[in-house]
Amino acid sequence: MSVLNLFNLKGKTALVTGCKRGIGKAMAEALAEAGADIIGVSASLELENSAVEQSVKAVGRNFSAYQCDFNDRSSLKAFIENVKTAHPVIDILVNNAGTILRKPIAEHPDEYWDEVIAVNQTAPFILTREIGKEMILRGSGKVIFTASLLTFQGGITVPGYAASKGAVGQLTKAFANEWASKGVNVNAIAPGYISTDNTTALRADEDRSRSIMERIPAGRWGEAADFKGPTVFLASEASNYMHGTVMTVDGGWMGR
């Protein structure tokens, strides 16, 4: 078998949360380019003819669109019920949906904390638990969490985000510890400083942006397309012996 065949996802179905734009959109596109059909869900994803749907269909793959408010437990559970009914076999789950709310800790309101924890930590736990049940029964499956540099560091003015992404790292390991022996791979990708909506405020702050750039060995902000290769790798047979790993895609930041 050619090594390239290990990356072939033909016949697979992938559920990608937070796929409307940015990293999630690039992940969905990459999985489709590798052969997978895509189930896409975001809070405000267009149910017809979204940009990500167009990209997926352009490479000959199927796309099914859903909306879900991951901050609303009832919305999440309704989505899970609907998607499992419509798609009995989900081979790949990408937990990418997330949010970030900035305010200094002394002024950080409960509402900010609650929303970020619900979207970034609680929702992916519940979704993985419920989708993963079927993976365990089949004896195969791939789960990818989107972690962060703040899985390892504390950040500034984003305590809820740091706490939730730290939890994502631990959830990745917790799921992997129980599911590795059942044929299900659970890993995470930790983006560095990427040019997306989440970092608009940082890039607009001249001092912060300069200090960040000075610490990135690669000398640039990352782009959403930088996540295509790592996503396909973790979703494919090429990563069959990887469990509980948080892979950094950060231009060398964590190596400093």
Coordinates of C-alpha atoms in Angstrom, one line a residue:
M1 CA 0.0 0.0 0.0
S2 CA 1.3 3.5 -0.9
V3 CA 1.7 5.7 2.1
L4 CA -0.6 8.2 0.4
N5 CA -3.4 5.7 0.7
L6 CA -3.3 6.1 4.4
F7 CA -4.6 9.6 4.1
N8 CA -7.5 8.6 1.8
L9 CA -10.9 9.3 3.5
K10 CA -13.1 8.1 0.6
G11 CA -16.3 6.6 2.0
K12 CA -16.0 8.4 5.3
T13 CA -18.4 10.9 6.9
A14 CA -17.0 13.8 9.0
L15 CA -19.0 16.0 11.3
V16 CA -17.2 19.4 11.7
T17 CA -18.5 22.0 14.2
G18 CA -17.7 25.7 13.8
C19 CA -17.2 25.2 10.0
K20 CA -18.6 28.4 8.7
R21 CA -15.3 30.2 8.4
G22 CA -11.7 30.3 9.5
I23 CA -10.0 27.2 10.8
G24 CA -13.2 25.1 10.8
K25 CA -14.0 25.9 7.2
A26 CA -10.4 24.9 6.2
M27 CA -10.8 21.7 8.2
A28 CA -14.0 20.8 6.4
E29 CA -12.6 21.6 3.0
A30 CA -9.5 19.5 3.7
L31 CA -11.5 16.4 4.8
A32 CA -13.6 16.8 1.7
E33 CA -10.5 17.1 -0.5
A34 CA -9.3 13.8 1.1
G35 CA -12.6 12.1 0.1
A36 CA -15.0 12.5 3.1
D37 CA -18.6 13.7 3.0
I38 CA -19.2 16.6 5.4
I39 CA -21.8 17.3 8.0
G40 CA -21.3 21.0 8.9
V41 CA -22.7 22.8 11.9
S42 CA -22.3 26.3 13.2
A43 CA -24.6 28.7 15.2
S44 CA -25.2 30.8 12.1
L45 CA -24.3 28.5 9.2
E46 CA -26.5 29.1 6.1
L47 CA -28.6 26.0 5.5
E48 CA -28.2 26.3 1.8
N49 CA -25.3 27.4 -0.4
S50 CA -22.9 28.5 2.2
A51 CA -19.2 29.1 1.3
V52 CA -18.1 25.9 2.9
E53 CA -20.9 23.9 1.2
Q54 CA -19.8 25.3 -2.2
S55 CA -16.2 24.3 -1.5
V56 CA -17.1 20.8 -0.4
K57 CA -19.4 20.2 -3.4
A58 CA -16.7 21.6 -5.8
V59 CA -14.6 18.6 -5.0
G60 CA -17.4 16.2 -5.5
R61 CA -18.4 15.5 -1.9
N62 CA -21.8 15.7 -0.1
F63 CA -22.5 18.4 2.4
S64 CA -25.3 18.5 5.0
A65 CA -25.8 21.8 6.9
Y66 CA -27.1 22.3 10.4
Q67 CA -27.4 25.1 12.9
C68 CA -26.8 24.7 16.6
D69 CA -26.4 27.2 19.5
F70 CA -23.7 25.4 21.5
N71 CA -24.4 27.7 24.4
D72 CA -27.9 26.2 24.7
R73 CA -28.1 22.7 26.1
S74 CA -31.5 21.9 24.6
S75 CA -30.4 23.1 21.2
L76 CA -27.3 20.9 21.4
K77 CA -29.3 17.8 22.4
A78 CA -31.8 18.4 19.7
F79 CA -29.0 18.7 17.1
I80 CA -27.4 15.5 18.4
E81 CA -30.7 13.6 18.1
N82 CA -31.3 15.0 14.6
V83 CA -27.9 14.4 13.2
K84 CA -27.6 10.8 14.6
T85 CA -31.0 10.0 13.0
A86 CA -30.0 11.4 9.6
H87 CA -26.5 10.1 9.7
P88 CA -26.2 6.8 11.5
V89 CA -22.5 6.4 10.8
I90 CA -20.2 9.4 11.6
D91 CA -16.6 8.3 11.2
I92 CA -14.9 11.5 12.1
L93 CA -15.8 14.2 14.6
V94 CA -14.1 17.5 14.6
N95 CA -14.9 19.6 17.7
N96 CA -13.9 23.0 16.4
A97 CA -16.7 25.3 17.4
G98 CA -15.6 27.9 20.0
T99 CA -15.9 31.4 21.3
I100 CA -13.8 33.9 23.1
L101 CA -14.8 36.9 25.3
R102 CA -12.2 39.4 26.5
K103 CA -12.3 41.5 29.7
P104 CA -9.8 41.8 32.5
I105 CA -10.3 39.1 35.2
A106 CA -11.3 41.7 37.9
E107 CA -14.1 42.8 35.6
H108 CA -14.9 39.5 33.9
P109 CA -18.7 38.9 34.3
D110 CA -20.3 35.6 35.1
E111 CA -22.1 35.7 31.8
Y112 CA -18.8 35.7 29.9
W113 CA -17.5 32.8 31.9
D114 CA -20.7 30.8 31.6
E115 CA -20.9 31.2 27.8
V116 CA -17.3 30.4 27.0
I117 CA -17.3 27.3 29.3
A118 CA -20.6 26.1 27.7
V119 CA -19.5 26.5 24.1
N120 CA -15.8 25.5 24.4
Q121 CA -15.9 22.8 27.1
T122 CA -19.3 21.4 27.9
A123 CA -20.7 21.2 24.4
P124 CA -17.7 19.3 22.9
F125 CA -17.8 16.9 25.9
I126 CA -21.4 16.1 25.4
L127 CA -21.1 15.8 21.6
T128 CA -18.1 13.5 21.8
R129 CA -19.7 11.3 24.4
E130 CA -22.9 10.9 22.3
I131 CA -21.3 10.5 18.8
G132 CA -18.5 8.4 20.3
K133 CA -20.9 5.8 21.6
E134 CA -21.6 4.7 18.1
M135 CA -17.9 4.7 17.2
I136 CA -17.2 2.4 20.2
L137 CA -19.9 0.0 19.0
R138 CA -18.3 -0.1 15.5
G139 CA -14.8 -0.4 16.9
S140 CA -13.5 2.6 14.9
G141 CA -13.6 6.4 14.8
K142 CA -11.6 9.5 14.9
V143 CA -12.2 12.5 17.2
I144 CA -10.3 15.8 16.9
F145 CA -10.6 18.6 19.4
T146 CA -9.4 22.1 18.7
A147 CA -7.3 23.1 21.6
S148 CA -5.2 26.3 21.8
L149 CA -1.8 27.7 23.0
L150 CA -3.9 28.5 26.1
T151 CA -4.2 24.8 26.7
F152 CA -0.7 25.3 28.0
Q153 CA -0.6 29.0 28.9
G154 CA -2.8 31.4 30.8
G155 CA -3.4 34.3 28.3
I156 CA -4.4 37.8 29.2
T157 CA -8.0 39.0 29.7
V158 CA -9.5 35.6 28.6
P159 CA -9.8 33.5 31.8
G160 CA -12.8 31.6 30.6
Y161 CA -11.1 30.8 27.3
A162 CA -7.9 29.7 29.0
A163 CA -9.8 27.5 31.5
S164 CA -11.9 25.9 28.7
K165 CA -9.0 25.2 26.4
G166 CA -7.0 23.8 29.3
A167 CA -10.0 21.5 29.9
V168 CA -10.0 20.5 26.2
G169 CA -6.5 19.2 26.6
Q170 CA -7.5 17.1 29.6
L171 CA -10.7 15.9 27.9
T172 CA -8.6 14.7 24.9
K173 CA -6.5 12.6 27.2
A174 CA -9.4 11.4 29.3
F175 CA -11.4 10.2 26.2
A176 CA -8.2 8.7 24.7
N177 CA -7.5 6.7 27.9
E178 CA -10.8 5.0 27.8
W179 CA -11.4 4.7 24.1
A180 CA -7.9 3.9 22.6
S181 CA -8.5 0.2 23.3
K182 CA -11.9 0.3 21.6
G183 CA -10.5 1.5 18.2
V184 CA -11.3 5.2 18.6
N185 CA -8.5 7.7 18.2
V186 CA -9.0 11.0 20.2
N187 CA -6.4 13.7 19.6
A188 CA -6.3 17.5 19.5
I189 CA -4.8 20.3 17.4
A190 CA -3.6 23.4 19.3
P191 CA -3.5 26.4 17.0
G192 CA -1.0 29.2 17.6
Y193 CA -1.7 32.8 16.7
I194 CA -3.8 32.5 13.5
S195 CA -5.3 35.2 11.4
T196 CA -9.0 34.6 12.1
D197 CA -12.0 36.5 13.6
N198 CA -10.9 35.4 17.1
T199 CA -7.6 37.3 16.8
T200 CA -8.9 40.5 15.2
A201 CA -8.5 42.4 18.5
L202 CA -4.9 41.2 19.0
R203 CA -3.9 42.0 15.4
A204 CA -5.4 45.5 15.8
D205 CA -3.4 46.2 18.9
E206 CA 0.0 47.3 17.5
D207 CA 2.0 46.6 20.6
R208 CA 0.5 43.2 21.3
S209 CA 0.7 42.2 17.6
R210 CA 4.4 43.2 17.5
S211 CA 5.3 41.3 20.7
I212 CA 3.5 38.2 19.4
M213 CA 5.3 38.3 16.0
E214 CA 8.6 38.7 17.7
R215 CA 8.1 35.3 19.5
I216 CA 6.9 33.3 16.5
P217 CA 10.0 31.6 15.0
A218 CA 8.2 31.2 11.7
G219 CA 7.9 35.0 11.5
R220 CA 4.3 35.2 10.6
W221 CA 0.7 34.7 11.8
G222 CA -0.7 31.4 10.9
E223 CA -3.4 30.9 8.2
A224 CA -6.5 28.7 8.3
A225 CA -5.0 26.6 5.5
D226 CA -2.2 25.6 7.8
F227 CA -4.6 23.2 9.4
K228 CA -5.6 21.2 6.4
G229 CA -2.7 18.7 6.6
P230 CA -2.8 18.1 10.3
T231 CA -6.6 17.6 10.2
V232 CA -6.4 15.0 7.5
F233 CA -3.6 13.3 9.3
L234 CA -5.5 12.9 12.5
A235 CA -8.7 11.9 10.7
S236 CA -7.0 9.2 8.7
E237 CA -5.3 5.8 9.1
A238 CA -2.0 7.5 9.1
S239 CA -2.5 8.4 12.8
N240 CA -3.8 5.1 14.0
Y241 CA -1.3 4.8 16.8
M242 CA -1.8 8.3 18.1
H243 CA -4.0 8.7 21.1
G244 CA -4.4 11.6 23.6
T245 CA -1.9 13.9 21.8
V246 CA -2.3 17.7 21.6
M247 CA -0.5 18.6 18.3
T248 CA 0.7 22.2 18.2
V249 CA 0.4 24.1 14.9
D250 CA 1.9 27.3 16.0
G251 CA 4.8 28.4 13.9
G252 CA 7.2 27.2 16.6
W253 CA 5.8 29.3 19.4
M254 CA 5.8 26.4 22.0
G255 CA 9.4 25.6 21.0
R256 CA 10.7 28.9 22.3

